Coordinates of C-alpha atoms in Angstrom, one line a residue:
I1 CA -16.5 -18.6 4.8
V2 CA -19.4 -15.9 5.3
K3 CA -21.1 -18.4 7.7
R4 CA -18.0 -19.1 9.6
F5 CA -17.4 -15.5 9.9
A6 CA -21.0 -14.7 11.0
N7 CA -20.7 -17.5 13.6
K8 CA -17.5 -16.1 14.7
D9 CA -15.8 -19.3 14.3
R10 CA -12.4 -18.0 14.0
E11 CA -10.4 -21.3 13.6
G12 CA -12.7 -22.4 10.9
L13 CA -12.5 -18.9 9.2
Y14 CA -8.8 -19.3 9.1
K15 CA -8.7 -22.8 7.6
A16 CA -11.4 -22.1 4.8
S17 CA -9.7 -18.6 4.0
K18 CA -6.1 -20.0 4.4
I19 CA -6.9 -22.1 1.3
R20 CA -8.2 -19.0 -0.7
Y21 CA -5.4 -16.8 0.5
D22 CA -2.4 -19.5 -0.5
S23 CA -4.1 -19.9 -3.6
I24 CA -4.0 -16.4 -4.7
K25 CA -0.6 -15.9 -3.5
L26 CA 0.7 -18.6 -6.0
S27 CA -0.3 -16.2 -8.9
N28 CA 0.6 -12.8 -7.1
E29 CA 3.4 -13.1 -4.5
F30 CA 2.7 -9.3 -3.7
L31 CA -0.6 -10.1 -1.8
K32 CA 0.4 -9.6 1.8
I33 CA -2.8 -8.8 3.6
M34 CA -6.3 -10.8 4.1
T35 CA -8.2 -9.4 7.1
F36 CA -11.6 -9.8 8.3
R37 CA -12.9 -7.1 10.7
L38 CA -16.4 -7.0 12.5
S39 CA -19.0 -4.4 11.8
D40 CA -17.5 -2.3 14.8
G41 CA -14.1 -2.2 13.3
T42 CA -12.6 -4.8 15.5
T43 CA -10.0 -7.3 13.8
F44 CA -11.5 -11.0 14.0
L45 CA -8.8 -12.7 11.9
R46 CA -5.6 -11.6 9.9
V47 CA -5.1 -14.6 7.6
H48 CA -1.5 -13.5 7.0
K49 CA -1.1 -13.1 11.0
P50 CA -3.6 -15.3 12.6
K51 CA -2.3 -14.8 16.1
M52 CA -2.5 -11.0 16.0
Y53 CA -6.6 -9.9 16.7
G54 CA -8.7 -8.2 18.5
D55 CA -7.3 -4.7 17.9
K56 CA -9.5 -1.6 16.7
L57 CA -8.0 0.9 14.3
N58 CA -11.2 2.9 13.4
Q59 CA -9.7 6.3 13.9
K60 CA -6.4 5.7 11.9
R61 CA -7.8 3.6 9.0
K62 CA -10.3 6.0 6.9
I63 CA -11.0 3.2 4.5
I64 CA -12.3 0.9 7.4
V65 CA -14.4 3.6 8.7
D66 CA -16.0 4.6 5.3
T67 CA -16.6 0.8 4.5
N68 CA -18.1 0.2 7.9
L69 CA -20.4 3.6 7.7
L70 CA -21.6 3.0 3.9
Q71 CA -21.4 -0.6 3.6
T72 CA -20.0 -0.4 0.3
K73 CA -16.8 -1.7 -1.5
H74 CA -13.7 0.8 -1.4
F75 CA -10.2 0.7 -2.8
G76 CA -6.8 2.8 -2.8
F77 CA -3.5 3.0 -0.9
E78 CA -3.3 3.5 2.6
V79 CA -0.8 2.9 5.5
G80 CA -1.9 0.7 7.9
K81 CA -0.4 -1.0 11.2
L82 CA 2.3 -2.8 9.2
K83 CA 3.1 -1.0 5.9
M84 CA 1.9 0.8 2.8
T85 CA -0.6 -1.4 0.6
Y86 CA -3.0 -1.1 -2.1
R87 CA -6.2 -2.3 -0.2
V88 CA -9.5 -3.5 -1.5
V89 CA -12.2 -3.5 1.2
V90 CA -15.6 -5.3 0.4
P91 CA -18.5 -5.5 3.0
I92 CA -20.0 -8.7 4.0
F93 CA -23.4 -9.7 4.7
Y94 CA -25.3 -12.6 6.2
K95 CA -28.8 -13.0 5.9
D96 CA -29.2 -9.5 4.7
K97 CA -27.3 -8.2 7.8
Y98 CA -24.1 -6.5 7.7
I99 CA -21.7 -8.4 9.8
G100 CA -18.2 -6.8 8.8
L101 CA -15.7 -6.6 5.9
I102 CA -12.7 -8.5 4.4
E103 CA -9.7 -6.4 3.4
V104 CA -7.1 -7.5 1.0
G105 CA -3.7 -5.7 0.6
I106 CA -1.1 -5.9 -2.0
E107 CA 2.3 -4.2 -1.7
P108 CA 3.4 -1.3 -3.9
E109 CA 6.2 -3.5 -5.2
Y110 CA 3.4 -5.2 -7.7
V111 CA 3.4 -1.9 -9.7
M112 CA 7.2 -1.8 -10.1
E113 CA 7.6 -5.2 -11.0
R114 CA 5.3 -4.7 -13.9
I115 CA 7.0 -1.5 -14.7
N116 CA 10.7 -3.2 -14.6
K117 CA 9.4 -5.8 -17.0
I118 CA 9.9 -3.0 -19.7
Y119 CA 12.4 -0.8 -17.9
N120 CA 15.3 -1.2 -15.4
L121 CA 14.5 1.6 -13.1
K122 CA 15.6 2.9 -9.8
N123 CA 12.6 3.8 -7.5
A124 CA 11.5 5.2 -4.2
L125 CA 8.2 5.2 -2.2
L126 CA 7.4 8.4 -0.5
I127 CA 4.4 8.6 1.9
K128 CA 2.4 11.7 2.6
K129 CA 2.9 13.0 6.0
D130 CA -0.8 13.4 6.6
M131 CA -1.6 9.9 5.5
K132 CA 1.2 8.1 7.7
S133 CA -0.2 5.9 10.5
V134 CA 1.0 6.6 13.9
S135 CA 1.7 2.8 14.1
I136 CA 5.0 3.1 12.0
D137 CA 8.2 4.6 13.8
K138 CA 8.7 8.1 12.5
K139 CA 12.3 7.9 13.7
K140 CA 13.2 5.3 11.0
L141 CA 11.8 7.7 8.2
K142 CA 13.4 10.3 6.3
I143 CA 11.6 13.8 5.9
V144 CA 11.5 14.6 2.2
G145 CA 10.5 18.1 1.2
K146 CA 7.5 19.4 3.3
D147 CA 4.9 16.8 2.7
Y148 CA 6.5 13.4 2.4
Y149 CA 8.5 10.6 4.3
L150 CA 11.0 8.6 2.1
A151 CA 9.7 4.9 3.2
R152 CA 12.1 3.1 1.1
G153 CA 14.2 3.7 -1.9
D154 CA 17.4 2.8 -4.1
E155 CA 20.6 4.6 -2.9
L156 CA 20.3 7.2 -5.6
F157 CA 17.2 8.6 -3.7
Q158 CA 18.7 8.1 -0.3
K159 CA 21.4 10.7 -1.5
Y160 CA 19.5 13.2 -3.5
S161 CA 15.8 13.1 -2.3
D162 CA 16.2 16.5 -0.8
K163 CA 17.1 17.9 -4.4
I164 CA 14.0 16.7 -6.0
I165 CA 11.3 19.3 -6.8
F166 CA 8.0 17.8 -6.3
N167 CA 6.1 20.6 -8.4
K168 CA 8.2 19.8 -11.2
K169 CA 7.2 16.7 -13.1
H170 CA 10.8 16.1 -14.2
N171 CA 14.0 16.6 -12.3
H172 CA 17.4 15.6 -13.5
I173 CA 20.4 14.2 -11.2
I174 CA 24.1 13.4 -12.2
D175 CA 25.4 10.9 -9.8
K176 CA 28.8 8.7 -10.5
G177 CA 29.1 10.4 -14.2
K178 CA 25.6 9.2 -14.8
E179 CA 22.6 11.2 -15.7
Y180 CA 19.2 10.4 -14.4
H181 CA 15.8 11.6 -15.5
I182 CA 13.6 11.6 -12.2
D183 CA 9.8 11.3 -12.8
S184 CA 7.8 12.2 -9.5
S185 CA 4.2 12.3 -11.4
L186 CA 3.3 8.9 -10.5
N187 CA 0.9 9.4 -7.5
L188 CA -0.8 6.7 -5.4
L189 CA -4.3 7.5 -4.5
N190 CA -6.5 6.5 -1.4
H191 CA -10.0 5.5 -1.6
K192 CA -11.1 9.0 -1.8
N193 CA -8.7 9.9 -4.7
E194 CA -6.5 12.1 -2.7
I195 CA -2.5 11.5 -2.9
A196 CA -1.5 9.3 -0.1
A197 CA 2.1 8.4 -1.6
K198 CA 4.3 9.0 -4.5
L199 CA 6.4 6.4 -6.6
L200 CA 9.6 8.1 -8.0
L201 CA 11.3 6.6 -10.9
A202 CA 14.9 7.1 -12.2
Y203 CA 15.9 6.7 -15.5
D204 CA 19.5 6.4 -16.8
T205 CA 19.5 8.8 -19.8
T206 CA 23.4 9.2 -20.0
N207 CA 23.5 7.9 -23.6
N208 CA 20.1 9.2 -24.8
I209 CA 18.8 12.0 -22.6
S210 CA 16.7 13.1 -25.5
E211 CA 14.4 9.9 -25.2
F212 CA 12.6 11.0 -22.3
D213 CA 12.3 14.8 -23.1

């Protein structure tokens, strides 16, 4: 794989990488991104979208800029050209020369799926405004508070997101005769340990309010 990347053999790199990509997806369906980028930041190959290449997102994608600059591994949540994902970016060297990087992205739903194995929760994803890529249409996102956009969420959050106080760890909402405990303390961090997004979790505490106090 590394040799094909170094030789800029896009077709050969795709064939070799697609096998790895499909194999990983069998064990983790939330893997959505596998991208090779050249040392100048140009997209050489998106294994998940092989016909989409040649673009350069250096200024928008801080994790790419820092990986190219420092030539070290970085990981964290970031909004890219397509959506918010947890990204692992690893530099690639060939014959001791830095030639670019590989970026792997996993959707935040992976976190929710693991949580929902224990609890059946309503949830929402908020993206911090200053972390949002200009590639995503602002008009489609609802503004929540001063600092966030509602990227997606259950109906409960669509209705009551404006009532959530983010400097409070816990909020309570009553909807259709049920009381929900809202936890807004789960922050999703970028590769610099800055808040990139939040996961909001709603517990139905109608029958046992004290359980979560």
